[in-house]
PDB file of C-alpha atoms in Angstrom:
ATOM      1  CA  MET A1238     110.237 120.217  99.318  1.00 91.00           C
ATOM      2  CA  ASP A1239     106.550 119.235  99.289  1.00 92.00           C
ATOM      3  CA  ILE A1240     106.083 116.484 102.029  1.00 90.00           C
ATOM      4  CA  ILE A1241     102.920 114.576 101.101  1.00 88.00           C
ATOM      5  CA  PRO A1242     101.550 111.656 103.035  1.00 85.00           C
ATOM      6  CA  ASP A1243     101.055 108.222 101.264  1.00 85.00           C
ATOM      7  CA  ALA A1244      97.700 107.011 100.412  1.00 81.00           C
ATOM      8  CA  GLU A1245      98.476 103.445 101.695  1.00 81.00           C
ATOM      9  CA  PRO A1246      98.621 103.340 105.367  1.00 76.00           C
ATOM     10  CA  GLY A1247     101.921 102.566 106.920  1.00 79.00           C
ATOM     11  CA  ARG A1248     104.124 104.202 104.007  1.00 84.00           C
ATOM     12  CA  PHE A1249     105.817 107.465 104.082  1.00 88.00           C
ATOM     13  CA  SER A1250     107.935 107.470 100.818  1.00 90.00           C
ATOM     14  CA  ASP A1251     108.591 111.111 100.971  1.00 90.00           C
ATOM     15  CA  LEU A1252     110.536 110.689 104.513  1.00 90.00           C
ATOM     16  CA  SER A1253     113.205 108.557 102.734  1.00 89.00           C
ATOM     17  CA  ALA A1254     113.110 111.081  99.862  1.00 91.00           C
ATOM     18  CA  LEU A1255     113.773 113.755 102.062  1.00 91.00           C
ATOM     19  CA  CYS A1256     116.636 111.912 103.608  1.00 91.00           C
ATOM     20  CA  VAL A1257     118.255 111.185 100.105  1.00 91.00           C
ATOM     21  CA  ARG A1258     118.034 114.645  99.168  1.00 92.00           C
ATOM     22  CA  LEU A1259     119.836 115.885 102.354  1.00 92.00           C
ATOM     23  CA  ILE A1260     122.614 113.549 101.576  1.00 91.00           C
ATOM     24  CA  ARG A1261     122.973 114.583  98.028  1.00 90.00           C
ATOM     25  CA  ALA A1262     122.908 118.366  99.128  1.00 91.00           C
ATOM     26  CA  ALA A1263     125.588 117.706 101.533  1.00 90.00           C
ATOM     27  CA  GLY A1264     127.851 116.620  98.850  1.00 87.00           C
ATOM     28  CA  ARG A1265     131.442 116.098 100.398  1.00 83.00           C
ATOM     29  CA  ARG A1266     130.508 117.662 103.765  1.00 85.00           C
ATOM     30  CA  SER A1267     129.067 115.364 106.480  1.00 88.00           C
ATOM     31  CA  HIS A1268     125.868 117.249 106.666  1.00 91.00           C
ATOM     32  CA  PHE A1269     123.717 119.745 104.773  1.00 90.00           C
ATOM     33  CA  GLU A1270     124.201 123.300 106.457  1.00 90.00           C
ATOM     34  CA  GLY A1271     121.948 125.402 104.376  1.00 90.00           C
ATOM     35  CA  LEU A1272     118.135 126.077 104.676  1.00 92.00           C
ATOM     36  CA  LEU A1273     115.504 123.388 104.442  1.00 92.00           C
ATOM     37  CA  MET A1274     112.065 124.250 103.628  1.00 93.00           C
ATOM     38  CA  LEU A1275     109.114 121.739 103.887  1.00 92.00           C
ATOM     39  CA  ASN A1276     105.608 122.295 102.741  1.00 92.00           C
ATOM     40  CA  ILE A1277     103.392 120.112 105.083  1.00 91.00           C
ATOM     41  CA  SER A1278     100.027 121.531 104.016  1.00 88.00           C
ATOM     42  CA  ALA A1279      99.083 118.181 102.798  1.00 88.00           C
ATOM     43  CA  PHE A1280      98.558 116.867 106.396  1.00 87.00           C
ATOM     44  CA  THR A1281      95.372 117.122 107.925  1.00 81.00           C
ATOM     45  CA  ARG A1282      93.783 116.159 111.097  1.00 80.00           C
ATOM     46  CA  SER A1283      93.693 112.609 110.002  1.00 84.00           C
ATOM     47  CA  ALA A1284      94.624 109.566 112.423  1.00 85.00           C
ATOM     48  CA  ASP A1285      96.688 108.227 109.692  1.00 85.00           C
ATOM     49  CA  ASP A1286      98.960 111.378 109.478  1.00 87.00           C
ATOM     50  CA  ILE A1287     100.076 111.162 113.332  1.00 90.00           C
ATOM     51  CA  PRO A1288     102.791 108.502 113.023  1.00 91.00           C
ATOM     52  CA  ARG A1289     103.999 110.268 109.775  1.00 91.00           C
ATOM     53  CA  LEU A1290     104.254 113.467 111.555  1.00 91.00           C
ATOM     54  CA  LYS A1291     105.935 111.944 114.498  1.00 93.00           C
ATOM     55  CA  ALA A1292     108.456 110.043 112.288  1.00 92.00           C
ATOM     56  CA  LEU A1293     109.100 113.400 110.352  1.00 93.00           C
ATOM     57  CA  GLY A1294     109.710 115.283 113.798  1.00 93.00           C
ATOM     58  CA  GLU A1295     111.988 112.601 114.838  1.00 93.00           C
ATOM     59  CA  LEU A1296     114.263 112.653 111.783  1.00 92.00           C
ATOM     60  CA  LEU A1297     114.372 116.549 112.041  1.00 92.00           C
ATOM     61  CA  ALA A1298     115.361 116.361 115.820  1.00 91.00           C
ATOM     62  CA  LEU A1299     117.794 113.614 115.573  1.00 89.00           C
ATOM     63  CA  ARG A1300     121.262 114.236 116.771  1.00 89.00           C
ATOM     64  CA  ASN A1301     123.857 113.889 114.243  1.00 90.00           C
ATOM     65  CA  GLY A1302     121.017 113.045 111.755  1.00 90.00           C
ATOM     66  CA  PRO A1303     120.875 114.148 108.163  1.00 90.00           C
ATOM     67  CA  ALA A1304     118.869 117.620 109.043  1.00 91.00           C
ATOM     68  CA  SER A1305     120.956 118.222 112.180  1.00 90.00           C
ATOM     69  CA  GLU A1306     123.082 121.125 110.800  1.00 91.00           C
ATOM     70  CA  CYS A1307     120.514 122.743 108.585  1.00 91.00           C
ATOM     71  CA  ARG A1308     118.024 125.519 109.436  1.00 91.00           C
ATOM     72  CA  THR A1309     114.580 123.928 108.928  1.00 92.00           C
ATOM     73  CA  LEU A1310     111.339 126.021 108.030  1.00 91.00           C
ATOM     74  CA  LEU A1311     108.083 124.044 107.922  1.00 90.00           C
ATOM     75  CA  TYR A1312     105.045 125.721 106.395  1.00 89.00           C
ATOM     76  CA  GLY A1313     101.669 125.414 104.900  1.00 86.00           C
ATOM     77  CA  PRO A1314      98.814 124.805 107.359  1.00 86.00           C
ATOM     78  CA  GLU A1315      96.784 128.065 107.768  1.00 79.00           C
ATOM     79  CA  LYS A1316      93.876 127.173 110.090  1.00 81.00           C
ATOM     80  CA  GLU A1317      94.894 127.252 113.737  1.00 83.00           C
ATOM     81  CA  ARG A1318      93.158 123.927 114.570  1.00 85.00           C
ATOM     82  CA  ASP A1319      95.559 122.447 111.957  1.00 87.00           C
ATOM     83  CA  VAL A1320      98.649 124.184 113.131  1.00 88.00           C
ATOM     84  CA  LEU A1321      97.756 122.908 116.624  1.00 89.00           C
ATOM     85  CA  PHE A1322      97.278 119.384 115.560  1.00 90.00           C
ATOM     86  CA  ILE A1323     100.694 119.227 113.388  1.00 91.00           C
ATOM     87  CA  ALA A1324     102.798 121.076 115.870  1.00 90.00           C
ATOM     88  CA  ASP A1325     101.571 118.606 118.703  1.00 91.00           C
ATOM     89  CA  HIS A1326     102.642 115.497 116.847  1.00 91.00           C
ATOM     90  CA  LEU A1327     105.498 116.988 114.838  1.00 91.00           C
ATOM     91  CA  ASP A1328     107.298 118.635 118.164  1.00 90.00           C
ATOM     92  CA  PHE A1329     109.644 115.494 118.921  1.00 88.00           C
ATOM     93  CA  ASP A1330     111.865 117.177 121.509  1.00 86.00           C
ATOM     94  CA  GLY A1331     109.824 120.186 122.586  1.00 84.00           C
ATOM     95  CA  ARG A1332     112.027 122.683 120.598  1.00 85.00           C
ATOM     96  CA  LEU A1333     109.549 123.414 117.652  1.00 87.00           C
ATOM     97  CA  LYS A1334     108.883 127.225 117.419  1.00 86.00           C
ATOM     98  CA  VAL A1335     105.649 128.034 115.962  1.00 85.00           C
ATOM     99  CA  ILE A1336     105.162 131.516 114.328  1.00 82.00           C
ATOM    100  CA  GLY A1337     101.996 132.833 113.095  1.00 76.00           C
ATOM    101  CA  TYR A1338     102.030 134.614 109.920  1.00 70.00           C
ATOM    102  CA  GLU A1339      99.038 137.167 109.449  1.00 62.00           C
ATOM    103  CA  ARG A1340      98.587 138.183 105.714  1.00 58.00           C
ATOM    104  CA  PRO A1341      98.577 141.943 105.116  1.00 60.00           C
ATOM    105  CA  GLY A1342      95.053 143.230 105.204  1.00 56.00           C
ATOM    106  CA  PRO A1343      93.363 144.237 102.040  1.00 57.00           C
ATOM    107  CA  SER A1344      94.081 147.953 100.518  1.00 72.00           C
ATOM    108  CA  SER A1345      91.451 150.466 100.673  1.00 87.00           C
ATOM    109  CA  LEU A1346      89.222 151.341  97.617  1.00 90.00           C
ATOM    110  CA  THR A1347      91.276 154.510  97.386  1.00 91.00           C
ATOM    111  CA  GLU A1348      94.441 152.882  97.362  1.00 90.00           C
ATOM    112  CA  LEU A1349      93.391 150.151  94.788  1.00 91.00           C
ATOM    113  CA  LEU A1350      91.812 152.751  92.434  1.00 92.00           C
ATOM    114  CA  SER A1351      95.153 154.993  92.820  1.00 91.00           C
ATOM    115  CA  GLU A1352      97.463 152.117  91.931  1.00 88.00           C
ATOM    116  CA  ALA A1353      95.442 150.942  88.854  1.00 90.00           C
ATOM    117  CA  GLU A1354      95.046 154.644  87.864  1.00 92.00           C
ATOM    118  CA  LEU A1355      91.246 154.429  87.693  1.00 94.00           C
ATOM    119  CA  ARG A1356      88.630 156.457  89.241  1.00 94.00           C
ATOM    120  CA  CYS A1357      84.799 155.881  89.727  1.00 95.00           C
ATOM    121  CA  ALA A1358      82.368 157.794  87.550  1.00 94.00           C
ATOM    122  CA  THR A1359      79.827 158.299  90.388  1.00 94.00           C
ATOM    123  CA  ALA A1360      79.295 157.791  94.088  1.00 94.00           C
ATOM    124  CA  GLY A1361      77.229 154.806  93.279  1.00 94.00           C
ATOM    125  CA  ALA A1362      79.865 153.108  91.571  1.00 94.00           C
ATOM    126  CA  GLU A1363      82.213 153.688  94.490  1.00 95.00           C
ATOM    127  CA  HIS A1364      79.593 152.286  96.908  1.00 95.00           C
ATOM    128  CA  GLN A1365      79.101 149.110  94.760  1.00 94.00           C
ATOM    129  CA  LEU A1366      82.904 148.426  94.856  1.00 94.00           C
ATOM    130  CA  GLU A1367      83.249 148.904  98.307  1.00 94.00           C
ATOM    131  CA  ALA A1368      80.314 146.322  98.935  1.00 93.00           C
ATOM    132  CA  VAL A1369      81.928 143.915  96.590  1.00 93.00           C
ATOM    133  CA  LEU A1370      85.327 144.214  98.205  1.00 92.00           C
ATOM    134  CA  GLN A1371      83.766 143.660 101.559  1.00 91.00           C
ATOM    135  CA  ASP A1372      81.615 140.817 100.282  1.00 91.00           C
ATOM    136  CA  MET A1373      84.705 139.067  98.854  1.00 90.00           C
ATOM    137  CA  ALA A1374      87.016 139.571 101.809  1.00 85.00           C
ATOM    138  CA  GLY A1375      86.531 135.817 102.785  1.00 82.00           C
ATOM    139  CA  TYR A1376      87.613 134.322  99.633  1.00 87.00           C
ATOM    140  CA  ARG A1377      91.364 133.790  99.439  1.00 81.00           C
ATOM    141  CA  ARG A1378      91.512 133.471  95.738  1.00 86.00           C
ATOM    142  CA  PHE A1379      89.970 136.734  95.100  1.00 89.00           C
ATOM    143  CA  ASN A1380      92.420 139.423  94.096  1.00 90.00           C
ATOM    144  CA  ALA A1381      90.875 142.887  94.417  1.00 91.00           C
ATOM    145  CA  ASP A1382      93.493 144.466  92.359  1.00 90.00           C
ATOM    146  CA  LYS A1383      92.668 142.280  89.443  1.00 92.00           C
ATOM    147  CA  PHE A1384      88.780 142.825  90.024  1.00 93.00           C
ATOM    148  CA  ILE A1385      89.077 146.625  89.933  1.00 93.00           C
ATOM    149  CA  ARG A1386      91.098 146.548  86.657  1.00 92.00           C
ATOM    150  CA  ILE A1387      88.441 144.477  85.242  1.00 93.00           C
ATOM    151  CA  CYS A1388      85.882 146.790  85.922  1.00 93.00           C
ATOM    152  CA  GLY A1389      87.834 149.924  84.503  1.00 91.00           C
ATOM    153  CA  ASN A1390      87.105 150.898  80.883  1.00 87.00           C
ATOM    154  CA  ASP A1391      89.401 152.473  78.226  1.00 85.00           C
ATOM    155  CA  ARG A1392      88.980 155.947  79.495  1.00 89.00           C
ATOM    156  CA  GLY A1393      90.125 154.934  83.176  1.00 92.00           C
ATOM    157  CA  VAL A1394      86.735 155.174  84.587  1.00 95.00           C
ATOM    158  CA  ILE A1395      84.347 152.793  86.535  1.00 95.00           C
ATOM    159  CA  THR A1396      80.870 153.032  86.143  1.00 94.00           C
ATOM    160  CA  GLU A1397      77.864 151.533  87.641  1.00 94.00           C
ATOM    161  CA  ASP A1398      77.185 149.625  84.570  1.00 94.00           C
ATOM    162  CA  ASP A1399      80.776 148.069  84.629  1.00 93.00           C
ATOM    163  CA  VAL A1400      80.397 146.903  88.050  1.00 94.00           C
ATOM    164  CA  PHE A1401      76.899 145.469  87.292  1.00 93.00           C
ATOM    165  CA  SER A1402      78.295 143.696  84.116  1.00 92.00           C
ATOM    166  CA  ALA A1403      81.148 142.064  86.188  1.00 91.00           C
ATOM    167  CA  LEU A1404      78.688 140.960  88.968  1.00 92.00           C
ATOM    168  CA  ASN A1405      75.958 139.585  86.602  1.00 92.00           C
ATOM    169  CA  ASP A1406      78.229 137.596  84.047  1.00 92.00           C
ATOM    170  CA  PRO A1407      77.804 134.163  85.248  1.00 91.00           C
ATOM    171  CA  TYR A1408      81.501 133.352  84.031  1.00 91.00           C
ATOM    172  CA  SER A1409      83.061 136.665  85.122  1.00 92.00           C
ATOM    173  CA  TYR A1410      86.217 136.688  87.165  1.00 93.00           C
ATOM    174  CA  ILE A1411      84.409 137.142  90.489  1.00 92.00           C
ATOM    175  CA  ASN A1412      81.880 134.637  89.911  1.00 92.00           C
ATOM    176  CA  ARG A1413      84.464 132.024  88.698  1.00 93.00           C
ATOM    177  CA  VAL A1414      86.152 132.593  92.279  1.00 92.00           C
ATOM    178  CA  LYS A1415      82.674 132.296  93.899  1.00 91.00           C
ATOM    179  CA  LYS A1416      81.997 128.954  91.777  1.00 89.00           C
ATOM    180  CA  ALA A1417      85.342 127.715  92.671  1.00 87.00           C
ATOM    181  CA  ALA A1418      84.801 127.945  96.515  1.00 82.00           C
ATOM    182  CA  GLU A1419      81.462 126.148  96.564  1.00 73.00           C
ATOM    183  CA  PRO A1420      81.381 122.469  97.333  1.00 63.00           C
ATOM    184  CA  ASP A1421      80.337 120.415  94.359  1.00 51.00           C
ATOM    185  CA  HIS A1422      77.385 118.226  94.973  1.00 50.00           C
ATOM    186  CA  SER A1423      76.856 117.155  91.367  1.00 48.00           C
ATOM    187  CA  ASP A1424      77.798 113.420  92.171  1.00 47.00           C
ATOM    188  CA  PRO A1425      76.397 112.267  95.369  1.00 44.00           C
ATOM    189  CA  ALA A1426      78.226 108.992  94.961  1.00 44.00           C
ATOM    190  CA  ASP A1427      81.577 110.606  96.068  1.00 44.00           C
ATOM    191  CA  ARG A1428      80.226 111.374  99.474  1.00 39.00           C
ATOM    192  CA  ARG A1429      81.912 109.903 102.303  1.00 40.00           C
ATOM    193  CA  ILE A1430      79.530 110.677 105.204  1.00 41.00           C
ATOM    194  CA  GLY A1431      76.545 108.615 105.793  1.00 40.00           C
ATOM    195  CA  PHE A1432      75.472 104.977 105.933  1.00 40.00           C
ATOM    196  CA  HIS A1433      73.984 102.660 103.219  1.00 41.00           C
ATOM    197  CA  THR A1434      72.016  99.473 103.636  1.00 40.00           C
ATOM    198  CA  ALA A1435      70.826  96.832 101.036  1.00 44.00           C
ATOM    199  CA  HIS A1436      67.759  96.328 103.084  1.00 44.00           C
ATOM    200  CA  GLN A1437      64.738  98.440 103.217  1.00 43.00           C
ATOM    201  CA  LEU A1438      63.352  99.053 106.535  1.00 41.00           C
ATOM    202  CA  ARG A1439      59.549  98.694 106.727  1.00 42.00           C
TER     203      ARG A1439
END
């Protein structure tokens, strides 16, 4: 279940929805005894989230409560500062266990080419691909295997021109990933930071 904070302060409708689902899942049993998975990635380091996190933590830790007999896994936040903020307010009774999950590192170019059954036509094409993979390592949405396959031609070969074509096309896969990661400054009216006054200073 995705646990999403309400836009209106003082409301937390997903908490009551969670209770209803736990009661329904229990059926004729007194408590649900399965695995409860809660996605809490929607919580940020906002002051409005603090009481909601505390309420959720209290519900999960409540003795003989609706979640007292199930195994609960909370997941979602990726940045360490978000994890620390959420864990600090969610840990109602000091029994919360935090486990860091490290994503596997990217495969080497040799492994990617082998899996895709492709090869580089020249050393220059190989160097280009390695440079691209290194440059795109920080983009979470970038799929190296997909990019390698896009660059390959019908003969199972990747040339320098193939790589140039993928990089220079403004709407190619790699450039769409980059554009999606860039902040949108097209509408200044949506900015939240700053001050506005109706009076002109002289």
